[in-house]
Amino acid sequence: MSAVAEVEPAGGRNGTGRKGRDNRRPSGGSDKLTIYLLLLPSLLPIMVLSVFPLVRGMYLGFTDARAGRNTDISFTGLDNYRELLGDELFWNSFQVGLIWAVGVTVLQFVLALGLALLLNQRLRFRGVARVLAVVPWAMPPVVVGILWKLVYHPDAGLLNEFFYRIGAEGLRTNWLGDFSTALPAVIVVGVWAGMPQTTVVLLAGLQGVPPELHEAAAVDGASSWHRFRTVTLPALAPVIVAITSLDFIWNFNSFGLVYVLTAGGPGGKTMLPMLFAYEEAFRYGNYGYAAALGNVMVVIIVALLAVYLRRRLREAN
């Protein structure tokens, strides 16, 4: 035993004592340098494509930048924002954006919850139904817009053709060109395109509800509606808050789908804030004014995210 003890390394049989490990470990500065070098290939695209344009856009919001070559850019302070506060077109786009975001978000949630409850049942071909329910989500917004423009076409559209076939010709109209129907028609498309993602999230939440709770409520004589109200909804509450908050932010910040459908028309009835900023920048060349509008939208989105994250942290604690 004494001979073994004499030849045994100080750090133990494997030589992994504290002193041995410290001697072989690289210095802290070398570790940090290695980490930074490994992160550099992924950080460079983020800096070039995200951070720099964001900072540049925020700066342009305080200037009189306009389109054109060799144009002088002057710092104007808060002039763009003062003009923005008195711009009726901006406030109209903001109102349209709120109507669009609230309408699409609420309808998405109601319809997605019903579809998720249906897909959570033991149905025949349930797997096929779940795949088909996600198809609109997989389609690009431009393709969705083109398809629905064909549906809403005033002369050869499927919707007007349907009304003609059933003898309800009085219901035929130019859905995307009429002042009274343009925004509701666009909201329908937004709901159709965004409902699958809400359905998937709610379906995942439903599958996480313990079946023992429903069995216990059924044994106590609770009806299906009572079990849904007292068991399902409380269990889904965190998921509902999360997906509706994110849906509202995504919808309020949307651009491509409405641009393809109406480009903000007719008469600004579907002019969302992002469309308004796009028009100011690329149609009228008011880069500084459009950047100021973008800054306002960033502040609004950050505020909404702060409210969402605060609620999530409160629920976690």
CSV table of C-alpha atoms in Angstrom, one decimal:
chain,number,residue,atom,x,y,z
A,1,MET,CA,0.0,0.0,0.0
A,2,SER,CA,2.8,2.4,0.8
A,3,ALA,CA,4.5,1.8,-2.6
A,4,VAL,CA,1.3,2.5,-4.4
A,5,ALA,CA,0.8,5.7,-2.5
A,6,GLU,CA,4.4,6.8,-3.3
A,7,VAL,CA,3.9,6.5,-7.1
A,8,GLU,CA,0.3,7.7,-7.2
A,9,PRO,CA,0.1,11.2,-8.7
A,10,ALA,CA,-0.8,14.1,-6.5
A,11,GLY,CA,-4.1,14.6,-8.2
A,12,GLY,CA,-5.3,11.1,-7.8
A,13,ARG,CA,-5.2,7.9,-9.9
A,14,ASN,CA,-6.2,9.8,-13.1
A,15,GLY,CA,-4.1,12.8,-12.5
A,16,THR,CA,-7.0,15.1,-12.5
A,17,GLY,CA,-6.5,17.1,-9.4
A,18,ARG,CA,-7.3,20.8,-9.1
A,19,LYS,CA,-3.7,21.8,-9.7
A,20,GLY,CA,-3.3,19.6,-12.7
A,21,ARG,CA,-6.4,20.9,-14.3
A,22,ASP,CA,-5.5,24.5,-13.8
A,23,ASN,CA,-2.1,23.9,-15.4
A,24,ARG,CA,-3.6,22.5,-18.5
A,25,ARG,CA,-6.5,25.0,-18.9
A,26,PRO,CA,-6.0,27.9,-21.2
A,27,SER,CA,-6.1,31.4,-19.8
A,28,GLY,CA,-9.3,33.3,-19.5
A,29,GLY,CA,-8.3,35.9,-22.1
A,30,SER,CA,-7.6,33.1,-24.6
A,31,ASP,CA,-11.0,31.6,-24.0
A,32,LYS,CA,-12.8,34.9,-24.6
A,33,LEU,CA,-10.8,35.5,-27.8
A,34,THR,CA,-11.7,32.0,-29.1
A,35,ILE,CA,-15.4,32.6,-28.4
A,36,TYR,CA,-15.4,35.9,-30.2
A,37,LEU,CA,-13.6,34.4,-33.2
A,38,LEU,CA,-16.1,31.6,-33.4
A,39,LEU,CA,-19.0,34.1,-33.2
A,40,LEU,CA,-17.6,36.5,-35.7
A,41,PRO,CA,-18.9,34.7,-38.9
A,42,SER,CA,-22.5,34.8,-37.5
A,43,LEU,CA,-22.2,38.3,-36.0
A,44,LEU,CA,-21.0,40.0,-39.2
A,45,PRO,CA,-24.1,39.4,-41.2
A,46,ILE,CA,-26.3,40.5,-38.3
A,47,MET,CA,-24.3,43.7,-38.0
A,48,VAL,CA,-24.3,44.4,-41.7
A,49,LEU,CA,-27.9,43.4,-42.5
A,50,SER,CA,-29.7,44.3,-39.3
A,51,VAL,CA,-27.9,46.5,-36.9
A,52,PHE,CA,-26.4,49.0,-39.3
A,53,PRO,CA,-29.6,49.5,-41.4
A,54,LEU,CA,-31.5,50.0,-38.1
A,55,VAL,CA,-29.1,52.6,-36.8
A,56,ARG,CA,-29.0,54.3,-40.2
A,57,GLY,CA,-32.7,54.4,-40.4
A,58,MET,CA,-33.0,55.9,-36.9
A,59,TYR,CA,-30.6,58.6,-37.9
A,60,LEU,CA,-32.4,59.4,-41.1
A,61,GLY,CA,-35.5,60.0,-39.1
A,62,PHE,CA,-33.9,63.2,-37.8
A,63,THR,CA,-32.8,64.5,-41.2
A,64,ASP,CA,-34.4,65.9,-44.4
A,65,ALA,CA,-33.0,63.1,-46.5
A,66,ARG,CA,-34.6,62.8,-50.0
A,67,ALA,CA,-34.2,60.5,-53.0
A,68,GLY,CA,-31.6,61.5,-55.6
A,69,ARG,CA,-27.9,61.6,-56.3
A,70,ASN,CA,-25.6,63.9,-54.4
A,71,THR,CA,-28.4,65.3,-52.3
A,72,ASP,CA,-27.4,67.2,-49.2
A,73,ILE,CA,-28.7,65.7,-45.9
A,74,SER,CA,-29.2,68.2,-43.1
A,75,PHE,CA,-30.0,67.4,-39.5
A,76,THR,CA,-33.5,68.7,-38.7
A,77,GLY,CA,-34.1,67.4,-35.2
A,78,LEU,CA,-37.7,66.7,-34.4
A,79,ASP,CA,-39.2,68.5,-37.4
A,80,ASN,CA,-40.3,65.2,-39.1
A,81,TYR,CA,-42.0,64.1,-35.9
A,82,ARG,CA,-43.8,67.4,-35.6
A,83,GLU,CA,-45.0,67.1,-39.1
A,84,LEU,CA,-46.0,63.5,-38.4
A,85,LEU,CA,-48.3,64.5,-35.5
A,86,GLY,CA,-50.2,66.8,-37.8
A,87,ASP,CA,-50.4,64.5,-40.8
A,88,GLU,CA,-54.0,63.2,-41.2
A,89,LEU,CA,-52.8,60.5,-43.6
A,90,PHE,CA,-50.6,59.1,-40.9
A,91,TRP,CA,-53.3,59.0,-38.3
A,92,ASN,CA,-55.7,57.4,-40.8
A,93,SER,CA,-53.1,54.7,-41.6
A,94,PHE,CA,-52.6,54.2,-37.8
A,95,GLN,CA,-56.3,53.8,-37.3
A,96,VAL,CA,-56.6,51.4,-40.3
A,97,GLY,CA,-53.6,49.5,-38.8
A,98,LEU,CA,-55.3,49.1,-35.5
A,99,ILE,CA,-58.6,47.9,-37.0
A,100,TRP,CA,-56.6,45.5,-39.2
A,101,ALA,CA,-54.5,44.1,-36.3
A,102,VAL,CA,-57.3,43.8,-33.8
A,103,GLY,CA,-59.7,42.3,-36.4
A,104,VAL,CA,-57.3,39.7,-37.8
A,105,THR,CA,-55.9,38.8,-34.3
A,106,VAL,CA,-59.4,38.2,-32.7
A,107,LEU,CA,-60.8,36.3,-35.7
A,108,GLN,CA,-57.6,34.2,-36.0
A,109,PHE,CA,-57.8,33.2,-32.3
A,110,VAL,CA,-61.5,32.3,-32.3
A,111,LEU,CA,-61.3,30.3,-35.5
A,112,ALA,CA,-57.9,28.7,-34.7
A,113,LEU,CA,-59.2,27.7,-31.2
A,114,GLY,CA,-62.2,25.9,-32.8
A,115,LEU,CA,-60.0,24.2,-35.4
A,116,ALA,CA,-57.5,23.2,-32.7
A,117,LEU,CA,-60.2,21.6,-30.6
A,118,LEU,CA,-61.4,19.7,-33.7
A,119,LEU,CA,-58.0,18.5,-34.6
A,120,ASN,CA,-57.4,17.4,-31.0
A,121,GLN,CA,-60.2,14.9,-31.3
A,122,ARG,CA,-59.7,11.3,-32.4
A,123,LEU,CA,-60.8,11.8,-36.0
A,124,ARG,CA,-60.3,9.6,-39.0
A,125,PHE,CA,-57.4,11.0,-41.2
A,126,ARG,CA,-56.5,13.4,-38.4
A,127,GLY,CA,-52.9,13.5,-39.6
A,128,VAL,CA,-54.0,14.5,-43.1
A,129,ALA,CA,-56.3,17.2,-41.7
A,130,ARG,CA,-53.5,18.6,-39.6
A,131,VAL,CA,-51.2,18.8,-42.6
A,132,LEU,CA,-53.8,20.6,-44.7
A,133,ALA,CA,-54.5,23.0,-41.9
A,134,VAL,CA,-50.9,24.2,-42.1
A,135,VAL,CA,-50.8,24.7,-45.9
A,136,PRO,CA,-51.7,28.4,-45.9
A,137,TRP,CA,-48.9,29.1,-43.4
A,138,ALA,CA,-46.4,27.5,-45.8
A,139,MET,CA,-47.4,29.7,-48.7
A,140,PRO,CA,-45.5,33.0,-49.3
A,141,PRO,CA,-47.6,36.2,-48.7
A,142,VAL,CA,-47.1,37.2,-52.3
A,143,VAL,CA,-48.6,34.0,-53.6
A,144,VAL,CA,-51.5,34.2,-51.1
A,145,GLY,CA,-52.2,37.8,-52.2
A,146,ILE,CA,-52.3,36.7,-55.9
A,147,LEU,CA,-54.5,33.8,-55.3
A,148,TRP,CA,-57.0,35.9,-53.3
A,149,LYS,CA,-57.0,38.6,-55.9
A,150,LEU,CA,-58.2,36.0,-58.3
A,151,VAL,CA,-60.9,35.0,-55.8
A,152,TYR,CA,-62.0,38.6,-55.4
A,153,HIS,CA,-61.8,39.6,-59.1
A,154,PRO,CA,-64.9,41.7,-60.0
A,155,ASP,CA,-65.5,40.0,-63.4
A,156,ALA,CA,-64.0,36.5,-63.3
A,157,GLY,CA,-63.5,36.0,-59.5
A,158,LEU,CA,-64.7,32.8,-57.8
A,159,LEU,CA,-66.7,34.7,-55.2
A,160,ASN,CA,-68.8,36.7,-57.7
A,161,GLU,CA,-69.1,33.6,-59.8
A,162,PHE,CA,-70.5,31.8,-56.8
A,163,PHE,CA,-73.1,34.5,-56.2
A,164,TYR,CA,-74.1,34.4,-59.9
A,165,ARG,CA,-74.5,30.6,-59.8
A,166,ILE,CA,-76.9,30.7,-56.8
A,167,GLY,CA,-78.9,33.6,-58.2
A,168,ALA,CA,-77.7,36.3,-55.8
A,169,GLU,CA,-76.3,38.7,-58.3
A,170,GLY,CA,-77.1,41.6,-56.1
A,171,LEU,CA,-74.2,40.5,-53.8
A,172,ARG,CA,-71.6,40.7,-56.6
A,173,THR,CA,-69.3,43.6,-56.2
A,174,ASN,CA,-65.7,44.8,-56.6
A,175,TRP,CA,-64.5,43.5,-53.3
A,176,LEU,CA,-61.1,45.0,-53.2
A,177,GLY,CA,-62.1,48.2,-55.1
A,178,ASP,CA,-65.2,49.2,-53.0
A,179,PHE,CA,-64.7,51.6,-50.1
A,180,SER,CA,-67.0,49.6,-47.8
A,181,THR,CA,-65.7,46.1,-48.6
A,182,ALA,CA,-62.0,46.5,-49.2
A,183,LEU,CA,-60.8,46.4,-45.6
A,184,PRO,CA,-63.1,43.5,-44.5
A,185,ALA,CA,-62.0,41.5,-47.6
A,186,VAL,CA,-58.4,42.1,-46.7
A,187,ILE,CA,-59.0,41.1,-43.1
A,188,VAL,CA,-60.5,37.8,-44.3
A,189,VAL,CA,-57.3,37.0,-46.3
A,190,GLY,CA,-55.2,38.0,-43.2
A,191,VAL,CA,-57.1,35.6,-41.0
A,192,TRP,CA,-56.9,32.8,-43.6
A,193,ALA,CA,-53.1,33.2,-44.0
A,194,GLY,CA,-52.3,33.6,-40.3
A,195,MET,CA,-54.7,31.2,-38.7
A,196,PRO,CA,-52.6,28.0,-39.1
A,197,GLN,CA,-49.7,29.2,-36.9
A,198,THR,CA,-52.2,30.1,-34.2
A,199,THR,CA,-53.9,26.7,-34.6
A,200,VAL,CA,-50.6,24.8,-34.3
A,201,VAL,CA,-49.7,26.7,-31.1
A,202,LEU,CA,-53.1,26.2,-29.5
A,203,LEU,CA,-53.1,22.5,-30.5
A,204,ALA,CA,-49.8,22.0,-28.8
A,205,GLY,CA,-51.3,23.7,-25.7
A,206,LEU,CA,-54.3,21.4,-25.8
A,207,GLN,CA,-52.2,18.3,-26.0
A,208,GLY,CA,-50.4,19.5,-22.8
A,209,VAL,CA,-53.5,19.6,-20.8
A,210,PRO,CA,-53.5,16.6,-18.4
A,211,PRO,CA,-56.4,14.2,-19.4
A,212,GLU,CA,-56.9,13.4,-15.7
A,213,LEU,CA,-58.4,16.9,-15.2
A,214,HIS,CA,-61.1,16.2,-17.8
A,215,GLU,CA,-61.8,12.8,-16.4
A,216,ALA,CA,-62.2,14.1,-12.9
A,217,ALA,CA,-64.5,16.8,-14.1
A,218,ALA,CA,-66.6,14.3,-16.1
A,219,VAL,CA,-66.9,12.1,-13.0
A,220,ASP,CA,-68.2,15.1,-11.1
A,221,GLY,CA,-70.9,15.5,-13.7
A,222,ALA,CA,-69.5,18.5,-15.6
A,223,SER,CA,-70.8,19.1,-19.1
A,224,SER,CA,-68.5,19.5,-22.1
A,225,TRP,CA,-68.9,23.3,-22.1
A,226,HIS,CA,-68.3,23.4,-18.3
A,227,ARG,CA,-65.1,21.3,-18.7
A,228,PHE,CA,-63.9,23.6,-21.5
A,229,ARG,CA,-64.6,26.7,-19.5
A,230,THR,CA,-63.1,25.5,-16.2
A,231,VAL,CA,-60.4,23.1,-17.3
A,232,THR,CA,-59.3,23.8,-20.9
A,233,LEU,CA,-59.3,27.6,-20.9
A,234,PRO,CA,-57.4,28.1,-17.6
A,235,ALA,CA,-54.8,25.5,-18.7
A,236,LEU,CA,-54.4,27.3,-22.1
A,237,ALA,CA,-54.2,30.8,-20.6
A,238,PRO,CA,-50.4,31.2,-20.9
A,239,VAL,CA,-50.5,29.9,-24.5
A,240,ILE,CA,-53.4,32.2,-25.4
A,241,VAL,CA,-51.6,35.3,-24.0
A,242,ALA,CA,-48.4,34.5,-25.8
A,243,ILE,CA,-49.9,33.7,-29.2
A,244,THR,CA,-52.4,36.6,-29.3
A,245,SER,CA,-49.7,39.1,-28.2
A,246,LEU,CA,-47.3,37.9,-30.9
A,247,ASP,CA,-50.1,37.7,-33.5
A,248,PHE,CA,-51.1,41.3,-32.8
A,249,ILE,CA,-47.5,42.5,-33.2
A,250,TRP,CA,-47.0,40.6,-36.4
A,251,ASN,CA,-50.3,41.8,-37.9
A,252,PHE,CA,-49.8,45.4,-36.9
A,253,ASN,CA,-46.3,45.2,-38.6
A,254,SER,CA,-47.5,43.4,-41.7
A,255,PHE,CA,-46.9,44.7,-45.2
A,256,GLY,CA,-46.5,42.2,-48.1
A,257,LEU,CA,-50.0,40.6,-48.1
A,258,VAL,CA,-51.9,43.9,-48.1
A,259,TYR,CA,-49.5,45.5,-50.6
A,260,VAL,CA,-50.2,42.7,-53.1
A,261,LEU,CA,-53.9,42.8,-52.6
A,262,THR,CA,-54.7,46.5,-52.6
A,263,ALA,CA,-51.4,48.5,-52.3
A,264,GLY,CA,-53.3,50.6,-49.7
A,265,GLY,CA,-56.3,51.5,-51.8
A,266,PRO,CA,-59.0,52.3,-52.5
A,267,GLY,CA,-58.6,55.8,-51.2
A,268,GLY,CA,-56.4,54.7,-48.3
A,269,LYS,CA,-59.0,52.4,-46.9
A,270,THR,CA,-56.4,49.7,-46.5
A,271,MET,CA,-53.3,51.9,-46.0
A,272,LEU,CA,-51.5,50.3,-43.1
A,273,PRO,CA,-48.7,52.3,-41.4
A,274,MET,CA,-46.0,50.2,-43.1
A,275,LEU,CA,-47.6,50.8,-46.5
A,276,PHE,CA,-47.7,54.6,-45.7
A,277,ALA,CA,-44.0,54.6,-44.9
A,278,TYR,CA,-43.2,52.7,-48.1
A,279,GLU,CA,-45.2,55.1,-50.2
A,280,GLU,CA,-43.4,58.1,-48.6
A,281,ALA,CA,-40.0,56.6,-49.2
A,282,PHE,CA,-40.2,54.9,-52.6
A,283,ARG,CA,-43.0,56.8,-54.3
A,284,TYR,CA,-42.4,60.3,-53.1
A,285,GLY,CA,-38.7,60.1,-52.1
A,286,ASN,CA,-39.2,61.4,-48.6
A,287,TYR,CA,-36.6,59.2,-46.9
A,288,GLY,CA,-36.2,61.2,-43.8
A,289,TYR,CA,-40.0,61.5,-43.2
A,290,ALA,CA,-40.5,57.8,-43.9
A,291,ALA,CA,-37.6,56.9,-41.5
A,292,ALA,CA,-39.3,59.0,-38.8
A,293,LEU,CA,-42.5,57.0,-39.3
A,294,GLY,CA,-40.4,53.8,-39.1
A,295,ASN,CA,-38.9,55.0,-35.8
A,296,VAL,CA,-42.4,55.6,-34.4
A,297,MET,CA,-43.4,52.1,-35.5
A,298,VAL,CA,-40.3,50.7,-33.8
A,299,VAL,CA,-41.2,52.5,-30.5
A,300,ILE,CA,-44.7,51.1,-30.7
A,301,ILE,CA,-43.5,47.5,-31.4
A,302,VAL,CA,-41.0,47.7,-28.6
A,303,ALA,CA,-43.6,49.0,-26.2
A,304,LEU,CA,-45.9,46.1,-27.2
A,305,LEU,CA,-43.1,43.6,-26.7
A,306,ALA,CA,-42.3,45.1,-23.3
A,307,VAL,CA,-45.9,44.6,-22.2
A,308,TYR,CA,-45.8,41.1,-23.5
A,309,LEU,CA,-42.5,40.2,-21.8
A,310,ARG,CA,-43.5,41.8,-18.6
A,311,ARG,CA,-46.7,39.7,-18.5
A,312,ARG,CA,-44.7,36.6,-19.3
A,313,LEU,CA,-42.2,37.3,-16.5
A,314,ARG,CA,-45.0,37.9,-14.1
A,315,GLU,CA,-46.5,34.6,-15.0
A,316,ALA,CA,-43.2,32.8,-14.6
A,317,ASN,CA,-42.7,34.2,-11.1
